[in-house]
């Protein structure tokens, strides 16, 4: 990953700002598409849409800073937009809809294949596909061992996350996968404290997985 720091200062600032603004617009577009495909999860008030739009803009701007004008940037912007929408739905409804998780994998695979064609990074694409399989198998085994802790929605989400993390490198895959469990455990512990020692029946694990993956993408060298 090269990053926007290799651009002239003024050019880097404009590039990051443009991508951040595009992220806000893309979030509203994604929500409109989600409202048509999944009306049961729609945001009830336009005012409630702005916090997630702002989060999408910040994430996209941060990815523009981290990756720069790299061929793989569109794929990771798509990940950010999907992550915001999936997080909102999972926190509110405790579900990760297949109609969002599926495109996250399919579109990501198409965009990263295009990136590999442009840059010649075919080993990165192969590593991403292997990462997809590895993380999916790990989550599937954990779901069989502890069905109350890991749901099948989380298992399905692990596949695209393995692809995106694996494309960038083996350390990204390892730390992104491991930190997802750490973040999930911390979130569950906070909910127990909030409920005064009562264990919640459901803990949304998807947001922890997505947060960990994006944090590793943004912070890893």
CSV table of N, CA and C in Angstrom, one decimal, residues 10-110:
chain,number,residue,atom,x,y,z
A,10,UNK,N,-1.3,19.4,-1.6
A,10,UNK,CA,-2.5,20.0,-2.0
A,10,UNK,C,-3.4,18.9,-2.8
A,11,UNK,N,-2.7,18.2,-3.6
A,11,UNK,CA,-3.4,17.1,-4.4
A,11,UNK,C,-3.9,16.0,-3.5
A,12,UNK,N,-3.1,15.6,-2.5
A,12,UNK,CA,-3.6,14.6,-1.5
A,12,UNK,C,-4.8,15.1,-0.8
A,13,UNK,N,-4.8,16.3,-0.3
A,13,UNK,CA,-5.9,16.8,0.4
A,13,UNK,C,-7.2,16.9,-0.4
A,14,UNK,N,-7.1,17.3,-1.6
A,14,UNK,CA,-8.2,17.4,-2.5
A,14,UNK,C,-8.7,16.0,-2.9
A,15,UNK,N,-7.8,15.0,-3.1
A,15,UNK,CA,-8.2,13.7,-3.4
A,15,UNK,C,-8.9,13.0,-2.2
A,16,UNK,N,-8.4,13.2,-1.0
A,16,UNK,CA,-9.1,12.6,0.2
A,16,UNK,C,-10.4,13.3,0.4
A,17,UNK,N,-10.5,14.6,0.2
A,17,UNK,CA,-11.8,15.3,0.4
A,17,UNK,C,-12.8,14.8,-0.6
A,18,UNK,N,-12.4,14.7,-1.9
A,18,UNK,CA,-13.3,14.2,-2.9
A,18,UNK,C,-13.8,12.8,-2.6
A,19,UNK,N,-12.9,11.9,-2.2
A,19,UNK,CA,-13.4,10.6,-1.9
A,19,UNK,C,-14.3,10.5,-0.7
A,20,UNK,N,-14.0,11.4,0.3
A,20,UNK,CA,-14.9,11.4,1.5
A,20,UNK,C,-16.3,11.9,1.1
A,21,UNK,N,-16.4,12.9,0.2
A,21,UNK,CA,-17.7,13.4,-0.2
A,21,UNK,C,-18.4,12.4,-1.0
A,22,UNK,N,-17.6,11.7,-1.9
A,22,UNK,CA,-18.2,10.6,-2.7
A,22,UNK,C,-18.7,9.5,-1.7
A,23,UNK,N,-18.0,9.2,-0.6
A,23,UNK,CA,-18.5,8.2,0.3
A,23,UNK,C,-19.8,8.6,0.9
A,24,UNK,N,-20.1,9.9,1.2
A,24,UNK,CA,-21.4,10.3,1.8
A,24,UNK,C,-22.4,10.0,0.7
A,25,UNK,N,-22.2,10.4,-0.5
A,25,UNK,CA,-23.1,10.2,-1.6
A,25,UNK,C,-23.4,8.7,-1.8
A,26,UNK,N,-22.3,7.9,-1.8
A,26,UNK,CA,-22.5,6.5,-2.0
A,26,UNK,C,-23.3,5.9,-0.9
A,27,UNK,N,-23.2,6.4,0.3
A,27,UNK,CA,-23.9,5.8,1.4
A,27,UNK,C,-25.4,6.1,1.2
A,28,UNK,N,-25.8,7.3,0.8
A,28,UNK,CA,-27.2,7.6,0.5
A,28,UNK,C,-27.7,6.7,-0.6
A,29,UNK,N,-26.9,6.5,-1.6
A,29,UNK,CA,-27.3,5.6,-2.7
A,29,UNK,C,-27.4,4.2,-2.3
A,30,UNK,N,-26.5,3.7,-1.5
A,30,UNK,CA,-26.6,2.3,-1.0
A,30,UNK,C,-27.8,2.2,-0.1
A,31,UNK,N,-28.2,3.2,0.7
A,31,UNK,CA,-29.3,3.1,1.5
A,31,UNK,C,-30.6,3.0,0.7
A,32,UNK,N,-30.6,3.8,-0.4
A,32,UNK,CA,-31.8,3.8,-1.2
A,32,UNK,C,-32.0,2.4,-1.9
A,33,UNK,N,-30.9,1.8,-2.3
A,33,UNK,CA,-30.9,0.5,-2.9
A,33,UNK,C,-31.3,-0.5,-1.9
A,34,UNK,N,-30.8,-0.4,-0.7
A,34,UNK,CA,-31.2,-1.3,0.4
A,34,UNK,C,-32.6,-1.2,0.8
A,35,UNK,N,-33.1,0.1,0.7
A,35,UNK,CA,-34.6,0.3,1.1
A,35,UNK,C,-35.5,-0.4,0.1
A,36,UNK,N,-35.1,-0.5,-1.2
A,36,UNK,CA,-35.9,-1.2,-2.2
A,36,UNK,C,-35.8,-2.7,-2.0
A,37,UNK,N,-34.6,-3.1,-1.8
A,37,UNK,CA,-34.3,-4.6,-1.7
A,37,UNK,C,-34.8,-5.1,-0.3
A,38,UNK,N,-34.6,-4.3,0.8
A,38,UNK,CA,-34.8,-4.8,2.1
A,38,UNK,C,-35.6,-3.7,2.9
A,39,UNK,N,-36.9,-3.5,2.5
A,39,UNK,CA,-37.7,-2.4,3.1
A,39,UNK,C,-37.8,-2.6,4.6
A,40,UNK,N,-37.8,-3.8,5.1
A,40,UNK,CA,-38.0,-4.1,6.5
A,40,UNK,C,-36.8,-3.5,7.4
A,41,UNK,N,-35.7,-3.2,6.8
A,41,UNK,CA,-34.6,-2.7,7.5
A,41,UNK,C,-34.3,-1.2,7.2
A,42,UNK,N,-35.3,-0.5,6.6
A,42,UNK,CA,-35.1,0.9,6.1
A,42,UNK,C,-35.0,1.8,7.3
A,43,UNK,N,-34.3,2.9,7.2
A,43,UNK,CA,-34.2,4.0,8.2
A,43,UNK,C,-35.5,4.7,8.2
A,44,UNK,N,-36.1,4.9,9.3
A,44,UNK,CA,-37.5,5.5,9.4
A,44,UNK,C,-37.5,7.0,9.2
A,45,UNK,N,-36.4,7.7,9.6
A,45,UNK,CA,-36.3,9.1,9.5
A,45,UNK,C,-35.1,9.6,8.7
A,46,UNK,N,-35.2,10.6,7.8
A,46,UNK,CA,-34.0,11.0,7.1
A,46,UNK,C,-32.9,11.6,8.1
A,47,UNK,N,-33.3,12.1,9.2
A,47,UNK,CA,-32.3,12.6,10.2
A,47,UNK,C,-31.4,11.5,10.7
A,48,UNK,N,-32.0,10.3,10.8
A,48,UNK,CA,-31.2,9.2,11.3
A,48,UNK,C,-30.2,8.7,10.3
A,49,UNK,N,-30.3,9.2,9.0
A,49,UNK,CA,-29.4,8.7,8.0
A,49,UNK,C,-28.1,9.4,8.0
A,50,UNK,N,-28.1,10.6,8.5
A,50,UNK,CA,-26.8,11.4,8.5
A,50,UNK,C,-25.7,10.9,9.3
A,51,UNK,N,-25.9,10.3,10.5
A,51,UNK,CA,-24.7,9.7,11.2
A,51,UNK,C,-24.0,8.6,10.4
A,52,UNK,N,-24.8,7.8,9.8
A,52,UNK,CA,-24.2,6.7,9.0
A,52,UNK,C,-23.5,7.2,7.8
A,53,UNK,N,-24.1,8.3,7.2
A,53,UNK,CA,-23.5,8.9,6.0
A,53,UNK,C,-22.2,9.5,6.4
A,54,UNK,N,-22.2,10.2,7.5
A,54,UNK,CA,-20.9,10.8,8.0
A,54,UNK,C,-19.9,9.7,8.3
A,55,UNK,N,-20.3,8.6,8.9
A,55,UNK,CA,-19.3,7.5,9.1
A,55,UNK,C,-18.8,7.0,7.8
A,56,UNK,N,-19.6,6.8,6.8
A,56,UNK,CA,-19.2,6.3,5.5
A,56,UNK,C,-18.2,7.3,4.9
A,57,UNK,N,-18.5,8.6,5.0
A,57,UNK,CA,-17.6,9.6,4.4
A,57,UNK,C,-16.2,9.6,5.1
A,58,UNK,N,-16.2,9.5,6.4
A,58,UNK,CA,-14.9,9.4,7.2
A,58,UNK,C,-14.1,8.2,6.8
A,59,UNK,N,-14.8,7.1,6.7
A,59,UNK,CA,-14.2,5.8,6.4
A,59,UNK,C,-13.6,5.9,5.0
A,60,UNK,N,-14.3,6.4,4.0
A,60,UNK,CA,-13.8,6.5,2.6
A,60,UNK,C,-12.7,7.4,2.6
A,61,UNK,N,-12.7,8.6,3.3
A,61,UNK,CA,-11.6,9.5,3.3
A,61,UNK,C,-10.4,8.9,3.9
A,62,UNK,N,-10.6,8.1,5.0
A,62,UNK,CA,-9.4,7.4,5.6
A,62,UNK,C,-8.8,6.4,4.7
A,63,UNK,N,-9.7,5.7,3.9
A,63,UNK,CA,-9.1,4.7,3.0
A,63,UNK,C,-8.4,5.3,1.8
A,64,UNK,N,-8.9,6.5,1.4
A,64,UNK,CA,-8.2,7.3,0.3
A,64,UNK,C,-6.8,7.7,0.8
A,65,UNK,N,-6.8,8.1,2.1
A,65,UNK,CA,-5.5,8.5,2.7
A,65,UNK,C,-4.6,7.3,2.8
A,66,UNK,N,-5.1,6.1,3.2
A,66,UNK,CA,-4.3,5.0,3.4
A,66,UNK,C,-3.8,4.3,2.1
A,67,UNK,N,-4.7,4.2,1.1
A,67,UNK,CA,-4.4,3.5,-0.1
A,67,UNK,C,-3.9,4.4,-1.2
A,68,UNK,N,-4.4,5.6,-1.2
A,68,UNK,CA,-4.0,6.5,-2.3
A,68,UNK,C,-4.8,6.1,-3.6
A,69,UNK,N,-4.4,6.6,-4.7
A,69,UNK,CA,-5.1,6.3,-6.0
A,69,UNK,C,-4.7,4.9,-6.5
A,70,UNK,N,-4.8,3.9,-5.7
A,70,UNK,CA,-4.4,2.6,-6.0
A,70,UNK,C,-5.5,1.9,-6.8
A,71,UNK,N,-5.2,0.9,-7.6
A,71,UNK,CA,-6.2,0.1,-8.3
A,71,UNK,C,-7.2,-0.6,-7.4
A,72,UNK,N,-6.8,-0.9,-6.2
A,72,UNK,CA,-7.7,-1.6,-5.3
A,72,UNK,C,-8.6,-0.7,-4.5
A,73,UNK,N,-8.4,0.6,-4.6
A,73,UNK,CA,-9.2,1.5,-3.8
A,73,UNK,C,-10.7,1.4,-4.0
A,74,UNK,N,-11.2,1.2,-5.2
A,74,UNK,CA,-12.7,1.1,-5.3
A,74,UNK,C,-13.2,-0.1,-4.6
A,75,UNK,N,-12.5,-1.2,-4.5
A,75,UNK,CA,-13.0,-2.4,-3.8
A,75,UNK,C,-13.1,-2.1,-2.3
A,76,UNK,N,-12.2,-1.4,-1.8
A,76,UNK,CA,-12.2,-1.1,-0.3
A,76,UNK,C,-13.2,0.0,0.0
A,77,UNK,N,-13.4,0.9,-0.9
A,77,UNK,CA,-14.5,1.9,-0.7
A,77,UNK,C,-15.9,1.2,-0.7
A,78,UNK,N,-16.0,0.2,-1.5
A,78,UNK,CA,-17.3,-0.6,-1.5
A,78,UNK,C,-17.4,-1.4,-0.2
A,79,UNK,N,-16.3,-1.9,0.3
A,79,UNK,CA,-16.3,-2.5,1.6
A,79,UNK,C,-16.8,-1.6,2.7
A,80,UNK,N,-16.2,-0.3,2.7
A,80,UNK,CA,-16.6,0.6,3.7
A,80,UNK,C,-18.1,1.0,3.7
A,81,UNK,N,-18.6,1.2,2.5
A,81,UNK,CA,-20.0,1.5,2.3
A,81,UNK,C,-20.9,0.4,2.8
A,82,UNK,N,-20.6,-0.9,2.4
A,82,UNK,CA,-21.3,-2.0,2.8
A,82,UNK,C,-21.2,-2.2,4.3
A,83,UNK,N,-20.0,-2.0,4.9
A,83,UNK,CA,-19.8,-2.2,6.3
A,83,UNK,C,-20.7,-1.3,7.2
A,84,UNK,N,-20.8,0.0,6.7
A,84,UNK,CA,-21.7,0.9,7.5
A,84,UNK,C,-23.1,0.4,7.5
A,85,UNK,N,-23.6,0.0,6.3
A,85,UNK,CA,-25.0,-0.5,6.3
A,85,UNK,C,-25.2,-1.8,7.0
A,86,UNK,N,-24.3,-2.7,6.9
A,86,UNK,CA,-24.4,-4.0,7.6
A,86,UNK,C,-24.3,-3.7,9.1
A,87,UNK,N,-23.4,-2.8,9.6
A,87,UNK,CA,-23.3,-2.5,11.0
A,87,UNK,C,-24.6,-2.0,11.5
A,88,UNK,N,-25.2,-1.0,10.8
A,88,UNK,CA,-26.5,-0.4,11.2
A,88,UNK,C,-27.6,-1.5,11.3
A,89,UNK,N,-27.7,-2.4,10.4
A,89,UNK,CA,-28.7,-3.4,10.4
A,89,UNK,C,-28.5,-4.4,11.5
A,90,UNK,N,-27.2,-4.9,11.6
A,90,UNK,CA,-27.0,-5.9,12.7
A,90,UNK,C,-27.2,-5.3,14.1
A,91,UNK,N,-26.8,-4.1,14.3
A,91,UNK,CA,-27.0,-3.5,15.6
A,91,UNK,C,-28.5,-3.3,15.9
A,92,UNK,N,-29.3,-3.0,14.9
A,92,UNK,CA,-30.7,-2.7,15.1
A,92,UNK,C,-31.6,-4.0,15.1
A,93,UNK,N,-31.2,-4.9,14.2
A,93,UNK,CA,-32.1,-6.1,14.0
A,93,UNK,C,-31.4,-7.4,14.3
A,94,UNK,N,-30.1,-7.4,14.6
A,94,UNK,CA,-29.4,-8.7,14.8
A,94,UNK,C,-29.5,-9.7,13.7
A,95,UNK,N,-29.2,-9.1,12.5
A,95,UNK,CA,-29.2,-10.0,11.3
A,95,UNK,C,-28.2,-9.4,10.3
A,96,UNK,N,-27.5,-10.2,9.5
A,96,UNK,CA,-26.7,-9.8,8.4
A,96,UNK,C,-27.3,-10.3,7.2
A,97,UNK,N,-28.1,-9.5,6.4
A,97,UNK,CA,-28.9,-10.0,5.3
A,97,UNK,C,-28.0,-10.6,4.2
A,98,UNK,N,-28.4,-11.7,3.6
A,98,UNK,CA,-27.7,-12.3,2.5
A,98,UNK,C,-27.6,-11.3,1.3
A,99,UNK,N,-28.6,-10.5,1.1
A,99,UNK,CA,-28.7,-9.6,0.0
A,99,UNK,C,-27.6,-8.5,0.1
A,100,UNK,N,-27.0,-8.3,1.3
A,100,UNK,CA,-25.9,-7.4,1.4
A,100,UNK,C,-24.6,-8.1,1.5
A,101,UNK,N,-24.5,-9.2,2.2
A,101,UNK,CA,-23.3,-10.0,2.3
A,101,UNK,C,-22.9,-10.6,1.0
A,102,UNK,N,-23.8,-11.1,0.2
A,102,UNK,CA,-23.5,-11.7,-1.1
A,102,UNK,C,-22.8,-10.7,-2.0
A,103,UNK,N,-23.4,-9.5,-2.2
A,103,UNK,CA,-22.8,-8.5,-3.1
A,103,UNK,C,-21.4,-8.1,-2.6
A,104,UNK,N,-21.3,-8.0,-1.2
A,104,UNK,CA,-20.0,-7.7,-0.7
A,104,UNK,C,-18.9,-8.6,-1.1
A,105,UNK,N,-19.2,-9.9,-1.3
A,105,UNK,CA,-18.3,-10.9,-1.8
A,105,UNK,C,-18.2,-10.8,-3.3
A,106,UNK,N,-19.3,-10.8,-4.0
A,106,UNK,CA,-19.3,-10.9,-5.4
A,106,UNK,C,-18.7,-9.6,-6.1
A,107,UNK,N,-19.1,-8.5,-5.6
A,107,UNK,CA,-18.6,-7.2,-6.2
A,107,UNK,C,-17.1,-7.1,-5.8
A,108,UNK,N,-16.8,-7.4,-4.6
A,108,UNK,CA,-15.4,-7.3,-4.1
A,108,UNK,C,-14.5,-8.2,-5.0
A,109,UNK,N,-15.0,-9.4,-5.3
A,109,UNK,CA,-14.2,-10.3,-6.1
A,109,UNK,C,-14.0,-9.7,-7.5
A,110,UNK,N,-15.0,-9.1,-8.1
A,110,UNK,CA,-14.9,-8.5,-9.4
A,110,UNK,C,-13.9,-7.3,-9.4
